[in-house]
PDB file of C-alpha atoms in Angstrom:
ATOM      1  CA  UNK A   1     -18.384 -10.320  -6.219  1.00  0.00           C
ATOM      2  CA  UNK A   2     -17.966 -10.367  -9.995  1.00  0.00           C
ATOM      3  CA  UNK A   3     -14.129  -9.159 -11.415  1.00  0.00           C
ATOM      4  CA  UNK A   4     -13.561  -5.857 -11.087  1.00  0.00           C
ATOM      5  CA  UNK A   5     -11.471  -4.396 -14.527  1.00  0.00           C
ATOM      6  CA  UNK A   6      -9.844  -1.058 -14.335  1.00  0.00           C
ATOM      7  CA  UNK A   7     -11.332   1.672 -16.387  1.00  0.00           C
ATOM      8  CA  UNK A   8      -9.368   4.041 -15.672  1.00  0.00           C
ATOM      9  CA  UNK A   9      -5.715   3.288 -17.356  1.00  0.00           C
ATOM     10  CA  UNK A  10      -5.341   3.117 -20.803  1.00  0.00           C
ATOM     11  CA  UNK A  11      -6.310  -1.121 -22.649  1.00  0.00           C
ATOM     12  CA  UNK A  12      -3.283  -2.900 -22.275  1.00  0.00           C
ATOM     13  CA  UNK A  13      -2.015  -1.427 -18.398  1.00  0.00           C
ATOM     14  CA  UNK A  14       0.708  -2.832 -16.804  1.00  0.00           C
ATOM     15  CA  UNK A  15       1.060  -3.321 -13.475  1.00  0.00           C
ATOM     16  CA  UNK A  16       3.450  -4.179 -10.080  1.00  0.00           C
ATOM     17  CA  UNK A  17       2.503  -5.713  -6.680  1.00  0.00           C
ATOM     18  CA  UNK A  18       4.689  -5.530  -4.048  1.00  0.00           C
ATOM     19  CA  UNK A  19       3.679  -7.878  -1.396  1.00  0.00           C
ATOM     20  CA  UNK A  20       1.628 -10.487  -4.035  1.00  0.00           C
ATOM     21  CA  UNK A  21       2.315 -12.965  -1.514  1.00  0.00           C
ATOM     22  CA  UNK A  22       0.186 -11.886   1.670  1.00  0.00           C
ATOM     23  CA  UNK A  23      -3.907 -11.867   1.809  1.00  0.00           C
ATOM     24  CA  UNK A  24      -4.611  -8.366   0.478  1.00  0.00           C
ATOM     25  CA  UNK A  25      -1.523  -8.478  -2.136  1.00  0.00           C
ATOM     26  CA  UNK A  26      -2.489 -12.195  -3.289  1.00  0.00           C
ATOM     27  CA  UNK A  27      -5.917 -11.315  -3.997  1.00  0.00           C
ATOM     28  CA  UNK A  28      -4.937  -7.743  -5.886  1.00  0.00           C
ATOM     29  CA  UNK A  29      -2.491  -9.807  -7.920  1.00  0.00           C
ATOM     30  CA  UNK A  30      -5.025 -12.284  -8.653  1.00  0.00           C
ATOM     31  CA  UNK A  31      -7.577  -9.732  -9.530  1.00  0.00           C
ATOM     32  CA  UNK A  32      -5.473  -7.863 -12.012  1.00  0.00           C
ATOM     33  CA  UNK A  33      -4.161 -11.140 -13.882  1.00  0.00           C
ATOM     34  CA  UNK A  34      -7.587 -11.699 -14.610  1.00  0.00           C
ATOM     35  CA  UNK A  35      -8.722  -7.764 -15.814  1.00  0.00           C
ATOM     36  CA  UNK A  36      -8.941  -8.223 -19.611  1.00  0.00           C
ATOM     37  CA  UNK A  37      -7.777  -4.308 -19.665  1.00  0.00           C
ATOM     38  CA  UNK A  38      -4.262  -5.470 -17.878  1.00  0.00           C
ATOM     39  CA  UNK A  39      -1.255  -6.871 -20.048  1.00  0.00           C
ATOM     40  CA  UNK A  40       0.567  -7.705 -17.579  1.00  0.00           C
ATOM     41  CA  UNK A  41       0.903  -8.039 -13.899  1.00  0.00           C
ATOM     42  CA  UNK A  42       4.292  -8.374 -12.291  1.00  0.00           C
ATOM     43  CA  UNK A  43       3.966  -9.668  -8.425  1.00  0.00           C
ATOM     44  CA  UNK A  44       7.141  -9.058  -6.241  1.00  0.00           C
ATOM     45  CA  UNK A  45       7.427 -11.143  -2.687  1.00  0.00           C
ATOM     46  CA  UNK A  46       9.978 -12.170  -0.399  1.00  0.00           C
ATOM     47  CA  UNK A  47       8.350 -15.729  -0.537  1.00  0.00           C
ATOM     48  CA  UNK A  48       8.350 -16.076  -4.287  1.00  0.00           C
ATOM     49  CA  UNK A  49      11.631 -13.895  -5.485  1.00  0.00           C
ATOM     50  CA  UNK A  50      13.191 -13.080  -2.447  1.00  0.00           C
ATOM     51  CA  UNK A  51      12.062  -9.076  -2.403  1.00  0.00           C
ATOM     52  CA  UNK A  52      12.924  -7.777   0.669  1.00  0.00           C
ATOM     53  CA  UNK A  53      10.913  -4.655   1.769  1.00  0.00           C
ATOM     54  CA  UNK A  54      13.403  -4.066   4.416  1.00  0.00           C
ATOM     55  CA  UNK A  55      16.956  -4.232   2.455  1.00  0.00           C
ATOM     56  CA  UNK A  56      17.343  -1.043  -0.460  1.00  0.00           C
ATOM     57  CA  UNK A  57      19.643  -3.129  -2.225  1.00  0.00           C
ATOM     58  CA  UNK A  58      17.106  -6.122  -2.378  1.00  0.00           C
ATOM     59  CA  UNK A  59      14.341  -3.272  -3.277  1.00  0.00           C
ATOM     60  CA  UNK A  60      16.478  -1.478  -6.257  1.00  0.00           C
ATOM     61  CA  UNK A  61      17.795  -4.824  -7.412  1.00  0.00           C
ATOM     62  CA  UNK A  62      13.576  -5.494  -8.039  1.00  0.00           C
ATOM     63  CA  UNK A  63      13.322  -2.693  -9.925  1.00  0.00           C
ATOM     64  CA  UNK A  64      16.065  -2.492 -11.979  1.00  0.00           C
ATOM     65  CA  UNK A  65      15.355  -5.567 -13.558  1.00  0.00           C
ATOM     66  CA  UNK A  66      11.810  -4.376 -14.762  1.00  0.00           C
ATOM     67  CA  UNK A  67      12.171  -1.722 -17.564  1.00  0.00           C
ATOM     68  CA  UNK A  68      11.470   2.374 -17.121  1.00  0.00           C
ATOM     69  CA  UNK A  69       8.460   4.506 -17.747  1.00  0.00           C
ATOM     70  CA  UNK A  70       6.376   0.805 -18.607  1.00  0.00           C
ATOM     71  CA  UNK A  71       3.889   0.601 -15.734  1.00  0.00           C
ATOM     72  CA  UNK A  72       0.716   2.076 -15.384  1.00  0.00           C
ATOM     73  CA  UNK A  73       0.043   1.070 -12.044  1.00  0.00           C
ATOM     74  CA  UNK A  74       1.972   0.357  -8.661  1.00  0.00           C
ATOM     75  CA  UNK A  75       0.765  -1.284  -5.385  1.00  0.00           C
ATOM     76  CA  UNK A  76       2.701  -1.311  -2.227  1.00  0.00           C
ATOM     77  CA  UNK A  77       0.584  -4.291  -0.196  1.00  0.00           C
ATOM     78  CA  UNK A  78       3.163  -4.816   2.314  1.00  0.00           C
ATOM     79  CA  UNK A  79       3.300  -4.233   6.408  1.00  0.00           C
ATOM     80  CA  UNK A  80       3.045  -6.433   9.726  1.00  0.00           C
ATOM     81  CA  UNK A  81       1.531  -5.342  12.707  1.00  0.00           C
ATOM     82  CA  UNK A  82       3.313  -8.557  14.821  1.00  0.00           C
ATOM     83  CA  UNK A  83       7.228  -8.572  14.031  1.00  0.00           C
ATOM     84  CA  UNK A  84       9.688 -11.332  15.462  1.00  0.00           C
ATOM     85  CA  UNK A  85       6.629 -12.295  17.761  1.00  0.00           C
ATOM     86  CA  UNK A  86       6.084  -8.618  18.910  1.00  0.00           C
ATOM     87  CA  UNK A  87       2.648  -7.010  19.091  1.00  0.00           C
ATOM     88  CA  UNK A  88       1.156  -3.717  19.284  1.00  0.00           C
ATOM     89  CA  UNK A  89       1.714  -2.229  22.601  1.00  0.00           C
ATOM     90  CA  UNK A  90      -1.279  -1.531  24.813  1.00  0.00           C
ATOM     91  CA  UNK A  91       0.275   1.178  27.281  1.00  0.00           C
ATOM     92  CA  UNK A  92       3.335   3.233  26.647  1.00  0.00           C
ATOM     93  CA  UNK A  93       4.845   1.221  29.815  1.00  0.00           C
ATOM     94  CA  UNK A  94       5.380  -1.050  26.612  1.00  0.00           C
ATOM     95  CA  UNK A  95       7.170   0.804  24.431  1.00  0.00           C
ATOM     96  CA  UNK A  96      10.595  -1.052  23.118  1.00  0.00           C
ATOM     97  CA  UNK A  97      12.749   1.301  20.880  1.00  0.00           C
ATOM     98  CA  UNK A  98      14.155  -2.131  18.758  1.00  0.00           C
ATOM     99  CA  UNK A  99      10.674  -2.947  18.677  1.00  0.00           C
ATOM    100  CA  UNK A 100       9.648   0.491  17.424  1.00  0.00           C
ATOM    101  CA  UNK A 101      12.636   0.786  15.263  1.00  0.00           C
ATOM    102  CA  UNK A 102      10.918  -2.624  13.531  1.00  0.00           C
ATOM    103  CA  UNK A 103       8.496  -1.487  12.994  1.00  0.00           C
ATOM    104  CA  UNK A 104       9.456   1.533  10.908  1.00  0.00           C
ATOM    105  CA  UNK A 105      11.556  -0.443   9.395  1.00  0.00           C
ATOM    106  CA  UNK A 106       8.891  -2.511   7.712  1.00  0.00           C
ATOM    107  CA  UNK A 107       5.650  -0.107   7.913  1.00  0.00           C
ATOM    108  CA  UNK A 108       7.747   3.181   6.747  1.00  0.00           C
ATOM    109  CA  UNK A 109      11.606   2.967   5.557  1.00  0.00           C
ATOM    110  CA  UNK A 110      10.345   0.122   3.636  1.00  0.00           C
ATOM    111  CA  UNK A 111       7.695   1.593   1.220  1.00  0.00           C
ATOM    112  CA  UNK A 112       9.494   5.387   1.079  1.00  0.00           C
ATOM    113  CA  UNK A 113      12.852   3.405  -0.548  1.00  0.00           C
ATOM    114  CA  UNK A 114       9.575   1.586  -2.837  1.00  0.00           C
ATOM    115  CA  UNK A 115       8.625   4.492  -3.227  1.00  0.00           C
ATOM    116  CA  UNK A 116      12.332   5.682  -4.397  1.00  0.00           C
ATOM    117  CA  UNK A 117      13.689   3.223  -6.609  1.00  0.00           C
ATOM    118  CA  UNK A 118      10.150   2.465  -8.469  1.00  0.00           C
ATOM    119  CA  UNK A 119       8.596   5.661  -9.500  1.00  0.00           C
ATOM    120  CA  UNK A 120      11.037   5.841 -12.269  1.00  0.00           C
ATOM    121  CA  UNK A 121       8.752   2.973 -13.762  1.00  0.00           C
ATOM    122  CA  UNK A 122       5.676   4.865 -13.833  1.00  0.00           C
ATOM    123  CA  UNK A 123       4.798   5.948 -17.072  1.00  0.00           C
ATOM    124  CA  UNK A 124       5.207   9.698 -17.354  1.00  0.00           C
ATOM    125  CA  UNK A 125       2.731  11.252 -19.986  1.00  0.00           C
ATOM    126  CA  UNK A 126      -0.419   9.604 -19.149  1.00  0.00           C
ATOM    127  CA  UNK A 127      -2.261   8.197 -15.715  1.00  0.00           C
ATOM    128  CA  UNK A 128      -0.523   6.496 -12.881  1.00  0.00           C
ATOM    129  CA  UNK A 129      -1.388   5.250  -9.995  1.00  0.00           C
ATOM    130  CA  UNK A 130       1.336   4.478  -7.265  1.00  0.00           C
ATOM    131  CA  UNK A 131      -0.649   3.267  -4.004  1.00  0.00           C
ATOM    132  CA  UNK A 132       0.644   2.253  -0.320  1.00  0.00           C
ATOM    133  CA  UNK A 133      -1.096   0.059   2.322  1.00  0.00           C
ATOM    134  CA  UNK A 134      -1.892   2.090   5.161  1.00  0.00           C
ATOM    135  CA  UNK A 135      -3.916   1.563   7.968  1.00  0.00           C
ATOM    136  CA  UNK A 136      -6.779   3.682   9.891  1.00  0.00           C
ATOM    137  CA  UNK A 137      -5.088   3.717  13.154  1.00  0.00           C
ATOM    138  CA  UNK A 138      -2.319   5.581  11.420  1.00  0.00           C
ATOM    139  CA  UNK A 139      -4.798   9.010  11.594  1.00  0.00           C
ATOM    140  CA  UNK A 140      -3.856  10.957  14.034  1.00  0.00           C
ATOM    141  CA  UNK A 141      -7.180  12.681  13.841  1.00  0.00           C
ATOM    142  CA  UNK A 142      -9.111   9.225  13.904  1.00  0.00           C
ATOM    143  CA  UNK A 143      -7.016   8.144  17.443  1.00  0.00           C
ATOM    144  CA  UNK A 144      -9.413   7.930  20.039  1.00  0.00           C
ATOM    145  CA  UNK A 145      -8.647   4.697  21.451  1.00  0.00           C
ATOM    146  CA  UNK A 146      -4.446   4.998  22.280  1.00  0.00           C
ATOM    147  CA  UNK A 147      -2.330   2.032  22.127  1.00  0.00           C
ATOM    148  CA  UNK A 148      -0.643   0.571  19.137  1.00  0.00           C
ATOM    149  CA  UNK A 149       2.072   3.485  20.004  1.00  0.00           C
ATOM    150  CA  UNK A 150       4.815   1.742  17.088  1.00  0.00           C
ATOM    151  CA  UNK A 151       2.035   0.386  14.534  1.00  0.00           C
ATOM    152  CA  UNK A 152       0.021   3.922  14.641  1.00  0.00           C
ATOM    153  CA  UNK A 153       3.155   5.875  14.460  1.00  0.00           C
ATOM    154  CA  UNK A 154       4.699   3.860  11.511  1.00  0.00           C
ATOM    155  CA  UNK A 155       1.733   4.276   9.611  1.00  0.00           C
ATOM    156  CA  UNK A 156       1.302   7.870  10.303  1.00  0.00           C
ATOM    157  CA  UNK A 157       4.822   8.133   9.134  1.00  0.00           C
ATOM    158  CA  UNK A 158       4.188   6.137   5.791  1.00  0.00           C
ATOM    159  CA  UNK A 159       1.015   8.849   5.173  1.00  0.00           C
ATOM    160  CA  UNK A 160       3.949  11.331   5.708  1.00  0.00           C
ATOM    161  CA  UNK A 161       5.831   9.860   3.216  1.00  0.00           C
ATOM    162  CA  UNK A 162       3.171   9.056   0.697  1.00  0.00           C
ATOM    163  CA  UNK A 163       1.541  12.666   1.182  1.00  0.00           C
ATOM    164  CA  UNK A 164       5.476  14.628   0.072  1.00  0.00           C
ATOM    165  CA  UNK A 165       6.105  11.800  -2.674  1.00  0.00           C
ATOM    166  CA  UNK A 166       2.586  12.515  -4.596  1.00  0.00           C
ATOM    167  CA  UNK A 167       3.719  16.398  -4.476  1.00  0.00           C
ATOM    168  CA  UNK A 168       6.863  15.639  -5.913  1.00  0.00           C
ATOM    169  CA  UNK A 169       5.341  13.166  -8.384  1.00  0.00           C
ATOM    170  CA  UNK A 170       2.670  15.682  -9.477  1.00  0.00           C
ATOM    171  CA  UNK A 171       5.288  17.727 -10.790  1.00  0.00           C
ATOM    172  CA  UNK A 172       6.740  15.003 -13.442  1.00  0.00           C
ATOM    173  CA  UNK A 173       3.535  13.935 -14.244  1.00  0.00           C
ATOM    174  CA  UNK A 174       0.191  16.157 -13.158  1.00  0.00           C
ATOM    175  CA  UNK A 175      -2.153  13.029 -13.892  1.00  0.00           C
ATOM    176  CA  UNK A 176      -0.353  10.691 -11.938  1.00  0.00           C
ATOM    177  CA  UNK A 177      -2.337   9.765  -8.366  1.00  0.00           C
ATOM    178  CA  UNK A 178      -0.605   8.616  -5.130  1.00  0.00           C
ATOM    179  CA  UNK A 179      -2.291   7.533  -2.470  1.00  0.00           C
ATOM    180  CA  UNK A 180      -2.620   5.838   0.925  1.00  0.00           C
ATOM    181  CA  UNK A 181      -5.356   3.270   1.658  1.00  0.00           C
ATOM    182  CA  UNK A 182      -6.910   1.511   4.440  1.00  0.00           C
ATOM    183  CA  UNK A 183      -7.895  -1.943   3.201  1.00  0.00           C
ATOM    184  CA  UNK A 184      -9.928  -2.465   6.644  1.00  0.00           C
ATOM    185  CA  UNK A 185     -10.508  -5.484   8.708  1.00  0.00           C
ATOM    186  CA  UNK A 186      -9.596  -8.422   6.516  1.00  0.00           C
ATOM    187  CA  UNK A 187      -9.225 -12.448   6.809  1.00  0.00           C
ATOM    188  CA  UNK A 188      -5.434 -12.508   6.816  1.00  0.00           C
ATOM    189  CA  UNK A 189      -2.737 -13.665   8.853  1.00  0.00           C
ATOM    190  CA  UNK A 190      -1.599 -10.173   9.428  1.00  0.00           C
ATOM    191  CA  UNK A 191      -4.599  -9.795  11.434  1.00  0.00           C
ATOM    192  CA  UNK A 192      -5.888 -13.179  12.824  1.00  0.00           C
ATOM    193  CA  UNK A 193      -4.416 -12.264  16.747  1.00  0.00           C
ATOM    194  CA  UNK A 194      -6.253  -9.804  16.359  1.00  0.00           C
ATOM    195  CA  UNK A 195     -10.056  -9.999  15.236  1.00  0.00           C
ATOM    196  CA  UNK A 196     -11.808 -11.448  18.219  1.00  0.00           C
ATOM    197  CA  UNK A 197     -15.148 -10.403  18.089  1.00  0.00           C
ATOM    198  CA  UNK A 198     -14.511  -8.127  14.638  1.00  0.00           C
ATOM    199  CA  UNK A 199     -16.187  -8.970  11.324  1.00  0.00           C
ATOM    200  CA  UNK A 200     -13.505  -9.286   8.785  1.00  0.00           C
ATOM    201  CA  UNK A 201     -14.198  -9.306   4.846  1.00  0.00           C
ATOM    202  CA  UNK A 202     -12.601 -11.642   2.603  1.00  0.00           C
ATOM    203  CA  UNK A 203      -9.296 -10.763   0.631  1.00  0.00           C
ATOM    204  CA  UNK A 204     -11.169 -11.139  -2.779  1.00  0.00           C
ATOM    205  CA  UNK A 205     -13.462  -8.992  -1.809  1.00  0.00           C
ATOM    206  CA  UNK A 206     -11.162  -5.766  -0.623  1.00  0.00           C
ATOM    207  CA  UNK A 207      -8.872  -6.272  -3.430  1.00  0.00           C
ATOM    208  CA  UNK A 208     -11.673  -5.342  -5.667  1.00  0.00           C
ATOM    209  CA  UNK A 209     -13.166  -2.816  -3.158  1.00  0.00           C
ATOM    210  CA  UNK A 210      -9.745  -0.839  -3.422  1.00  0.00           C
ATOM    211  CA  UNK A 211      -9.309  -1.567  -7.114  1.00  0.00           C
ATOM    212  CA  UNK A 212     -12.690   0.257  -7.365  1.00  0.00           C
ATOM    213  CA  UNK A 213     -11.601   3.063  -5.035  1.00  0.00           C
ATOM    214  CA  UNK A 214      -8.295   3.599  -7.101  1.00  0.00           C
ATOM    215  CA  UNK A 215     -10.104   3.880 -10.292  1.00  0.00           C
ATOM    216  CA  UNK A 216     -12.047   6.806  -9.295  1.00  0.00           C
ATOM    217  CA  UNK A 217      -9.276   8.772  -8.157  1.00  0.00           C
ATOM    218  CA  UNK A 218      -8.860  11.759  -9.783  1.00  0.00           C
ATOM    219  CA  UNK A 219      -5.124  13.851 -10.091  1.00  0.00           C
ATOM    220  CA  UNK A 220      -7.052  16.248  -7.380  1.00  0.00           C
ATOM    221  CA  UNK A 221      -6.860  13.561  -4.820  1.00  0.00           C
ATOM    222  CA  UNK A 222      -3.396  12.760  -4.859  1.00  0.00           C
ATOM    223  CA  UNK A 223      -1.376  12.252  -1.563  1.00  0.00           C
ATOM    224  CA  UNK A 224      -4.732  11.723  -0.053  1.00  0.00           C
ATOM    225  CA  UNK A 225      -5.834   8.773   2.346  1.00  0.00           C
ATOM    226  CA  UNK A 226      -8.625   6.583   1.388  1.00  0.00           C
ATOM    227  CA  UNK A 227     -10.459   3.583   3.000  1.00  0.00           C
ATOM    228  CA  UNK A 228     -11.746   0.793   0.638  1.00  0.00           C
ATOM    229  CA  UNK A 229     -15.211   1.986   0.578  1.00  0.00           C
ATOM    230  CA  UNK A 230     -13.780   5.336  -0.862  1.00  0.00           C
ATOM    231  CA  UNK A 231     -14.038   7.823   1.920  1.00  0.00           C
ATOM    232  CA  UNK A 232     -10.948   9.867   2.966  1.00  0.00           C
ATOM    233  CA  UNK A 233      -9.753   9.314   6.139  1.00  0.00           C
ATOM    234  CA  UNK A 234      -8.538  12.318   8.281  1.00  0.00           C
ATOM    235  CA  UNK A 235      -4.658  12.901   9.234  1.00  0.00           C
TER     236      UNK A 235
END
């Protein structure tokens, strides 16, 4: 697939990627370091500066040290569906509350304190775009197969989130667009225990998929949930 370049923001965007160094956040990175429209790119990962999606002082320190109102566009690529070599539960006879509490801890507390201590460096007079990882297991409306009590609920909880911040966000700025997306099955790590038997598409290729999808966004959509082909997905 050729490089995708965003339309959308004004020439010379900036941008933030929180996660750059996982499958989906790698690729995004990569893809907006090489859009000729994008001045500059910051990636944030625990790997490469020691961000820390689960401590708020690790998160604020991250953002305080990149400057106000300068950044056109924010992507939250973070979450785990397997934490400290626990899965998704297949019955509720599985349910573990420190194994639930992980994985709010990662999947929602996480992005709503992103959420928190970075929209201050969204630029406030013109278009935004703050976007979250989600997943489509985290409809509610979509459930038809149970299972994956924590991971669904997380998720579902990080729509939650994302859904009230876009209607506060609105009111600061009416063209800025927050959203949830599903990036879909993809050849990562993240979900290698779990793709028997499932096609999965290549990181390259979603990144640009849900570059594409952001783009089109309109102000309307905000606090919507999208999948990377750019149909909403039901609560």
């Amino acid at each position: 697939m050729a490089e995708y370049s965003m339309k959308s923001l004004k020439a010379g965007y900036s941008a933030v990627i929180i996660g750059a160094s996982g499958g989906i956040g790698g690729a995004i990175s990569a893809a907006l370091k090489s859009d000729p429209n994008c001045f500059a790119a910051v990636p944030l990962s625990r790997s490469s500066d020691g961000f820390d999606i689960s401590d708020e002082a690790s998160i604020k320190r991250a953002a305080d040290a990149l400057e106000p109102g300068a950044y056109d566009l924010i992507l939250c690529a973070t979450g785990a569906l397997t934490i400290d070599g626990v899965g998704p539960e297949r019955s509720i006879r599985q349910i573990s509350q420190s194994a639930m509490m992980a994985q709010f801890a990662l999947n929602a507390v996480g992005p709503a304190l992103t959420l928190k201590h970075f929209t201050p460096l969204l630029a406030r007079k013109e278009r935004t775009i703050f976007a979250f990882l989600s997943a489509r297991v985290g409809s509610i409306g979509d459930n038809a197969l149970g299972g994956w009590i924590s991971y669904r609920s997380s998720k579902a909880a990080l729509n939650q989130i994302v859904r009230t911040g876009a209607i506060e966000l609105g009111r600061i700025n009416p063209q800025s667009v927050v959203v949830s997306i599903h990036a879909g099955s993809v050849k990562t790590t993240l979900s290698e225990p779990f793709a028997s038997g499932h096609e999965r598409m290549e990181p390259v290729d979603v990144a640009q998929r849900i570059l594409a999808v952001l783009d089109e966004l309109q102000p309307s959509d905000t606090g919507g949930f999208f999948a990377y082909d750019g149909s909403p997905i039901p609560w």
